[in-house]
Coordinates of C-alpha atoms and ligand atoms in Angstrom, one line a residue:
M1 CA 224.6 46.6 46.4
N2 CA 224.6 42.8 46.1
N3 CA 221.9 41.1 44.3
Y4 CA 219.7 44.2 44.1
T5 CA 217.8 44.7 40.8
Y6 CA 217.9 48.4 40.3
T7 CA 214.7 50.2 39.2
A8 CA 216.3 53.5 38.3
V9 CA 216.6 53.0 34.6
D10 CA 213.1 51.7 34.1
R11 CA 211.8 54.7 36.0
F12 CA 214.0 57.1 34.1
L13 CA 212.9 55.9 30.7
R14 CA 209.3 56.4 31.8
Y15 CA 209.9 59.9 33.2
V16 CA 211.8 61.3 30.3
Q17 CA 208.9 60.6 27.9
I18 CA 206.7 63.0 29.9
D19 CA 207.1 66.5 28.6
T20 CA 207.7 68.8 31.7
Q21 CA 209.3 71.9 30.1
S22 CA 209.0 74.9 32.4
D23 CA 208.3 78.4 31.0
P24 CA 210.1 81.5 32.2
Q25 CA 207.4 83.8 30.8
S26 CA 204.6 82.2 32.8
K27 CA 203.3 83.8 36.0
T28 CA 201.6 80.7 37.4
N29 CA 202.8 78.1 39.8
P30 CA 203.8 75.7 38.4
S31 CA 204.8 77.7 35.3
T32 CA 203.4 74.9 33.1
E33 CA 200.6 72.5 34.1
K34 CA 202.2 69.6 32.3
Q35 CA 204.9 69.4 34.9
K36 CA 202.1 67.8 37.1
D37 CA 201.8 65.0 34.6
L38 CA 205.1 63.7 35.9
S39 CA 204.4 64.7 39.5
R40 CA 201.2 62.6 39.4
V41 CA 203.2 59.6 38.2
L42 CA 205.7 60.1 41.0
L43 CA 202.9 60.4 43.5
Q44 CA 201.4 57.1 42.4
E45 CA 204.7 55.3 42.4
L46 CA 205.4 56.6 46.0
L47 CA 201.9 55.4 47.1
D48 CA 202.5 52.1 45.4
M49 CA 205.7 51.7 47.4
G50 CA 203.8 52.2 50.6
L51 CA 204.6 55.8 51.4
A52 CA 201.1 56.5 52.7
D53 CA 201.6 60.3 53.3
A54 CA 202.8 61.0 49.8
E55 CA 201.1 64.1 48.4
L56 CA 201.1 66.4 45.4
D57 CA 200.1 70.0 46.3
E58 CA 198.4 72.6 44.2
W59 CA 201.7 74.2 43.3
G60 CA 203.1 71.0 41.9
Y61 CA 205.4 69.9 44.8
V62 CA 205.5 66.3 45.7
Y63 CA 206.3 65.4 49.4
A64 CA 206.7 61.9 50.9
T65 CA 208.1 60.4 54.0
I66 CA 210.2 57.2 54.5
L67 CA 209.6 56.5 58.2
A68 CA 212.6 55.9 60.5
N69 CA 213.4 52.3 61.3
T70 CA 216.1 52.8 63.9
D71 CA 215.8 52.8 67.7
K72 CA 218.0 55.9 67.9
T73 CA 215.8 58.9 68.5
D74 CA 218.3 61.7 67.6
V75 CA 218.9 60.9 63.9
P76 CA 218.3 64.1 61.9
T77 CA 215.6 64.1 59.2
I78 CA 217.3 64.1 55.8
C79 CA 215.7 65.3 52.6
F80 CA 216.5 64.2 49.1
C81 CA 215.4 66.6 46.4
S82 CA 215.2 66.7 42.6
H83 CA 213.2 68.8 40.1
V84 CA 210.6 67.5 37.6
D85 CA 210.9 70.3 35.0
T86 CA 213.3 70.4 32.0
S87 CA 215.0 73.4 30.5
P88 CA 213.1 76.0 28.4
D89 CA 216.2 76.1 26.1
V90 CA 215.5 72.8 24.2
T91 CA 212.2 71.0 23.6
G92 CA 211.3 68.1 25.8
A93 CA 208.3 66.9 23.9
G94 CA 208.4 63.5 22.3
V95 CA 211.7 62.4 23.9
K96 CA 212.8 59.0 22.5
P97 CA 215.4 57.6 24.9
I98 CA 218.0 55.3 23.4
I99 CA 220.3 52.9 25.4
H100 CA 223.6 52.5 23.7
Q101 CA 224.7 49.2 25.3
N102 CA 228.3 48.4 26.1
W103 CA 229.6 51.7 24.6
S104 CA 232.7 51.0 22.5
G105 CA 234.4 54.4 22.7
S106 CA 233.4 55.9 19.3
D107 CA 231.4 59.1 18.8
I108 CA 227.6 58.6 19.1
T109 CA 225.5 59.9 16.2
L110 CA 221.9 60.5 17.2
P111 CA 219.6 58.8 14.7
D112 CA 216.9 61.4 14.1
D113 CA 219.4 64.2 13.3
A114 CA 222.8 63.1 12.0
T115 CA 224.2 66.6 12.7
Q116 CA 223.8 65.8 16.4
V117 CA 227.0 63.9 17.4
I118 CA 228.2 63.3 20.9
R119 CA 232.0 63.4 20.3
V120 CA 234.5 62.0 22.7
A121 CA 236.7 65.0 22.1
D122 CA 233.9 67.4 23.3
H123 CA 232.8 65.2 26.2
P124 CA 235.8 64.2 28.2
D125 CA 233.7 62.5 30.8
L126 CA 232.8 59.9 28.2
Q127 CA 236.3 58.5 28.5
N128 CA 235.3 57.0 31.9
Q129 CA 232.3 55.2 30.3
L130 CA 233.9 52.5 28.2
G131 CA 231.8 49.4 28.3
N132 CA 229.0 51.2 30.0
D133 CA 225.4 51.6 28.8
I134 CA 224.8 55.2 27.7
I135 CA 221.3 56.7 27.4
T136 CA 220.8 59.6 25.0
A137 CA 217.8 61.2 23.2
S138 CA 217.3 60.7 19.5
G139 CA 218.7 64.0 18.2
T140 CA 215.6 66.3 18.1
T141 CA 215.0 66.9 21.8
L142 CA 216.9 67.1 25.1
L143 CA 217.0 63.9 27.1
G144 CA 215.9 65.3 30.5
A145 CA 218.5 63.5 32.6
D146 CA 218.6 66.9 34.2
N147 CA 216.9 66.2 36.5
K148 CA 214.9 63.0 35.8
A149 CA 218.1 61.0 36.5
G150 CA 217.9 62.4 40.0
L151 CA 214.2 61.6 40.4
A152 CA 214.8 58.0 39.2
E153 CA 217.7 57.6 41.5
I154 CA 215.9 58.9 44.6
M155 CA 212.9 56.7 43.8
D156 CA 215.1 53.7 43.4
A157 CA 216.9 54.5 46.6
A158 CA 213.5 54.7 48.4
N159 CA 212.6 51.4 46.9
Y160 CA 215.9 49.9 48.2
L161 CA 215.4 51.2 51.7
L162 CA 211.8 50.0 51.9
T163 CA 212.8 46.5 50.6
H164 CA 215.8 46.3 52.9
P165 CA 214.5 47.0 56.4
E166 CA 217.7 45.6 57.9
L167 CA 219.4 48.7 56.8
K168 CA 218.9 51.3 59.5
H169 CA 218.0 54.9 58.8
G170 CA 216.3 57.9 60.4
R171 CA 213.3 59.7 59.0
I172 CA 213.7 60.6 55.3
R173 CA 211.7 63.2 53.4
L174 CA 211.5 63.2 49.6
L175 CA 210.8 66.5 47.8
F176 CA 210.2 66.9 44.0
T177 CA 210.0 70.5 42.9
P178 CA 208.7 72.2 39.7
D179 CA 210.4 75.1 37.9
E180 CA 214.0 74.8 39.0
E181 CA 215.2 75.6 35.5
I182 CA 213.5 79.0 35.6
G183 CA 214.9 79.8 39.1
R184 CA 211.6 79.4 40.8
G185 CA 212.0 75.8 42.2
T186 CA 211.6 76.8 45.9
E187 CA 209.1 79.6 45.4
K188 CA 206.2 77.6 46.9
V189 CA 208.0 75.0 48.9
D190 CA 206.7 74.7 52.5
I191 CA 209.8 74.3 54.5
Q192 CA 207.8 73.9 57.7
K193 CA 205.8 71.1 56.3
L194 CA 208.9 69.5 54.8
G195 CA 210.3 69.3 58.3
A196 CA 213.8 68.2 57.4
D197 CA 217.0 69.1 59.2
F198 CA 219.4 68.7 56.2
G199 CA 219.0 68.1 52.5
Y200 CA 220.7 67.0 49.3
T201 CA 219.7 67.8 45.8
I202 CA 220.6 65.0 43.4
D203 CA 221.3 67.1 40.4
G204 CA 225.0 67.0 39.7
E205 CA 227.2 65.9 36.8
S206 CA 230.1 63.4 37.0
L207 CA 230.4 60.3 39.1
G208 CA 231.6 61.1 42.7
T209 CA 230.9 64.8 42.5
L210 CA 229.7 66.8 45.5
E211 CA 229.0 70.5 45.0
D212 CA 229.0 72.5 48.2
E213 CA 229.6 75.9 46.8
T214 CA 227.5 77.9 44.3
F215 CA 227.7 81.4 42.8
S216 CA 226.2 84.2 44.7
A217 CA 223.8 85.9 42.3
D218 CA 222.1 89.3 41.8
A219 CA 220.1 90.7 39.0
V220 CA 220.5 94.3 37.9
K221 CA 218.0 96.4 36.0
I222 CA 219.1 99.7 34.5
T223 CA 216.4 102.1 33.2
I224 CA 217.8 104.9 31.1
Q225 CA 215.8 108.0 30.5
G226 CA 217.0 109.9 27.4
V227 CA 215.9 113.2 25.9
S228 CA 213.4 112.6 23.1
T229 CA 212.7 115.0 20.2
H230 CA 211.4 114.8 16.7
P231 CA 214.4 113.6 14.7
G232 CA 214.0 116.4 12.2
F233 CA 214.4 119.1 14.9
A234 CA 216.8 117.2 17.1
K235 CA 220.1 118.9 16.6
G236 CA 221.8 119.7 19.9
K237 CA 218.7 118.4 21.8
L238 CA 218.1 114.6 21.3
E239 CA 219.8 112.2 23.7
N240 CA 219.0 108.8 22.4
A241 CA 218.4 106.3 25.2
L242 CA 219.3 103.4 22.9
K243 CA 222.7 104.9 22.2
I244 CA 223.3 105.5 25.9
A245 CA 222.6 101.8 26.5
A246 CA 224.9 100.8 23.7
D247 CA 227.7 103.0 25.0
L248 CA 227.4 101.3 28.4
L249 CA 227.6 97.8 26.9
A250 CA 230.6 99.0 24.8
T251 CA 232.5 99.9 28.0
L252 CA 232.4 96.3 29.3
P253 CA 235.8 94.6 28.9
K254 CA 236.2 92.2 25.9
T255 CA 238.6 89.7 27.5
S256 CA 237.3 89.5 31.1
L257 CA 234.3 89.7 33.4
S258 CA 232.0 87.8 31.0
P259 CA 230.7 84.2 31.0
E260 CA 232.5 83.6 27.8
T261 CA 235.9 84.7 29.2
T262 CA 235.8 83.4 32.8
E263 CA 236.0 80.0 34.6
A264 CA 236.5 78.4 38.0
K265 CA 236.1 81.0 40.8
E266 CA 235.9 84.1 38.5
G267 CA 232.7 86.1 38.5
F268 CA 231.1 88.1 35.7
V269 CA 228.8 90.9 34.6
H270 CA 226.5 89.6 32.0
P271 CA 223.9 91.6 30.0
T272 CA 220.8 89.4 29.4
R273 CA 218.2 91.7 27.9
M274 CA 217.9 95.0 26.2
E275 CA 214.9 96.9 24.9
G276 CA 213.7 100.4 24.4
N277 CA 213.4 103.4 22.1
Q278 CA 215.1 106.8 21.8
D279 CA 213.2 108.0 24.8
Q280 CA 213.8 105.1 27.3
A281 CA 215.9 102.0 27.4
L282 CA 216.0 99.0 29.7
L283 CA 219.1 96.9 30.3
E284 CA 219.1 93.7 32.3
F285 CA 222.2 92.0 33.7
I286 CA 223.0 89.1 35.9
I287 CA 225.9 89.5 38.2
R288 CA 227.8 86.4 39.5
D289 CA 230.6 85.9 42.0
F290 CA 231.5 83.4 44.8
T291 CA 231.6 86.2 47.4
E292 CA 229.3 89.0 48.5
V293 CA 232.3 91.4 48.3
G294 CA 232.9 90.3 44.7
L295 CA 229.3 90.9 43.8
Q296 CA 229.3 94.4 45.3
E297 CA 232.5 95.3 43.5
K298 CA 231.0 94.3 40.2
E299 CA 227.8 96.3 40.9
T300 CA 229.9 99.3 41.8
Y301 CA 231.9 98.9 38.7
L302 CA 228.7 98.8 36.6
Q303 CA 227.4 101.9 38.3
N304 CA 230.7 103.7 37.7
Q305 CA 230.6 102.8 34.0
L306 CA 227.1 104.1 33.8
N307 CA 228.0 107.4 35.5
D308 CA 230.9 107.8 33.1
V309 CA 228.7 107.3 30.1
L310 CA 226.1 109.7 31.4
V311 CA 228.6 112.5 31.5
N312 CA 228.2 112.7 27.7
Y313 CA 224.4 113.0 28.0
P314 CA 223.8 115.8 30.4
G315 CA 220.0 115.8 30.0
S316 CA 219.6 112.1 30.5
S317 CA 219.4 110.0 33.7
A318 CA 219.5 106.4 34.7
E319 CA 218.5 104.2 37.6
L320 CA 220.3 101.1 38.5
V321 CA 218.4 98.6 40.7
V322 CA 219.9 95.5 42.2
K323 CA 217.8 92.5 43.1
E324 CA 219.2 89.6 45.1
Q325 CA 218.7 86.2 43.5
Y326 CA 220.6 83.6 45.6
R327 CA 223.7 83.3 47.7
N328 CA 226.6 80.9 47.9
M329 CA 225.4 77.9 50.0
K330 CA 228.9 77.4 51.4
D331 CA 228.3 80.2 54.0
V332 CA 225.5 78.0 55.4
L333 CA 227.2 74.6 54.9
D334 CA 230.3 75.7 56.7
Q335 CA 228.2 75.9 59.9
H336 CA 227.1 72.3 59.5
P337 CA 230.1 70.3 58.4
A338 CA 228.4 66.9 58.9
V339 CA 226.2 67.5 55.9
V340 CA 229.2 67.5 53.5
D341 CA 231.3 65.0 55.6
N342 CA 228.5 62.4 55.6
A343 CA 228.0 62.7 51.9
L344 CA 231.7 62.3 51.2
E345 CA 231.7 59.2 53.3
A346 CA 228.7 57.9 51.4
I347 CA 230.5 58.5 48.1
H348 CA 233.6 56.6 49.4
R349 CA 231.4 53.7 50.5
A350 CA 230.0 53.4 47.0
G351 CA 233.6 52.7 45.9
L352 CA 234.1 56.1 44.3
S353 CA 236.6 58.9 44.8
A354 CA 234.8 62.0 45.9
N355 CA 235.3 65.1 43.9
R356 CA 234.3 68.1 46.0
R357 CA 233.8 71.2 43.9
S358 CA 232.0 74.5 43.3
I359 CA 229.3 75.0 40.7
R360 CA 229.1 78.1 38.4
G361 CA 225.4 78.4 38.9
G362 CA 222.7 78.0 41.5
T363 CA 220.7 75.1 42.5
D364 CA 217.4 74.6 44.4
G365 CA 219.9 73.9 47.2
S366 CA 221.3 77.4 47.2
R367 CA 217.9 78.8 48.2
L368 CA 217.0 75.9 50.4
S369 CA 220.2 76.4 52.3
F370 CA 219.3 80.0 53.1
M371 CA 215.7 78.9 54.0
G372 CA 217.1 76.8 56.8
L373 CA 217.8 73.5 55.0
P374 CA 221.5 73.2 54.4
C375 CA 221.6 71.4 51.1
P376 CA 224.6 70.5 48.9
N377 CA 224.3 68.9 45.5
I378 CA 225.3 65.2 44.8
F379 CA 226.0 63.9 41.3
A380 CA 223.1 62.3 39.3
G381 CA 225.3 61.4 36.3
E382 CA 223.8 64.1 34.1
H383 CA 225.9 65.4 31.2
A384 CA 225.6 68.0 28.5
F385 CA 222.3 69.2 30.0
H386 CA 220.1 71.7 28.3
S387 CA 221.2 70.3 24.9
R388 CA 220.2 67.6 22.4
L389 CA 223.5 65.9 23.2
E390 CA 222.5 65.2 26.8
W391 CA 223.5 61.8 28.1
V392 CA 223.7 59.7 31.3
S393 CA 225.0 56.2 31.8
V394 CA 223.1 53.4 33.5
Q395 CA 226.2 52.5 35.6
D396 CA 226.5 56.1 36.9
M397 CA 222.8 56.1 37.8
H398 CA 223.2 52.9 39.9
R399 CA 226.2 54.4 41.8
A400 CA 224.1 57.5 42.6
V401 CA 221.4 55.2 44.0
D402 CA 224.1 53.5 46.2
V403 CA 225.3 56.9 47.4
I404 CA 221.7 58.0 48.4
V405 CA 221.2 54.8 50.3
N406 CA 224.6 55.2 52.0
V407 CA 223.9 58.8 53.0
A408 CA 220.8 57.6 54.9
Q409 CA 222.9 54.9 56.6
V410 CA 225.8 57.2 57.5
W411 CA 223.5 59.7 59.2
E412 CA 222.0 56.9 61.3
E413 CA 225.4 55.4 62.2
R414 CA 226.8 58.7 63.3
A415 CA 223.8 59.9 65.3
Ligands
LIG1 ZN1 218.9 70.4 37.2

């Protein structure tokens, strides 16, 4: 965008220094109060921009409206969404962002821990960043580009639209959520109040990427009831629930069906937690596939393995309970092709080649899509997220701002 002084990087450097780590053990909304420290900053910046209805609710959600400036009355309301929290996996306290100007192509050693090296060999996307300015953390924390890059880009795009009234757009809603990283990002979202027709999360990886397909996801809990006796008097009686659980895990294939052995469109059965004693054991799994049928096959498989194991423990029993987590957004997006088409056009207009792909995970958009807000995921430039090697480039962030602005414009043009 000619002559525009981008604000995304300034904002980003501010946001990442605020610790917003979410906590999967917490029962509260938001899961950590400190997430609101950033939400309050966003709220103030939105108000300062002139978005008078900007609000932060008690659950930690920020909503704001950019009013339409077009005469057309049938332009759909578009929502742009990012999350304020960072991953529980790596600390986000005391982040010291560093800009590596005009990157020369050599490995980047992070100053506060020399064992933390961003190697070109391990980060193939770096090869497209020669001469760019790369932002990293200092080696002891994550950076938080996931998803503060997205926040900064949406805020900058809002700033652009508000300072360029000649660029026509419909009504735009901004939504900043807490607790995405612990799968609770849409728990308290008020979809009525949001009042948008279509949405985009800005939370993807490489330049030009649009993700319109996610895993479908279920959680499985298996409770095993063994037969408990005093170990000194156990012969022929004891059926140890821990051993039943271990037997079940041992039946899982070693070269397939796991996160560590699958890629692309392959699903998996993944044990995530195990606890118990000889009397009772609990196993938790996550099941992933791109289709409902694939999910059911995997759940049936697990049930069959369990039944087979139990044959050796006639006094014991087990219960397998499936809980739905989220579904592949593609089922919804296919019914609203303009959502993806307009985003692809917006990416092209930013001078990028669009890379449409699926994501081996879920996003806030997976749930939002099934809540009535079809919502694919656009790149934010985030890389190596949930790690101390996380990085984003200034130039990629600016292209993401361009794409967001273009999305608003394309919807107006095509209405
Ligand atoms: Zn994210």
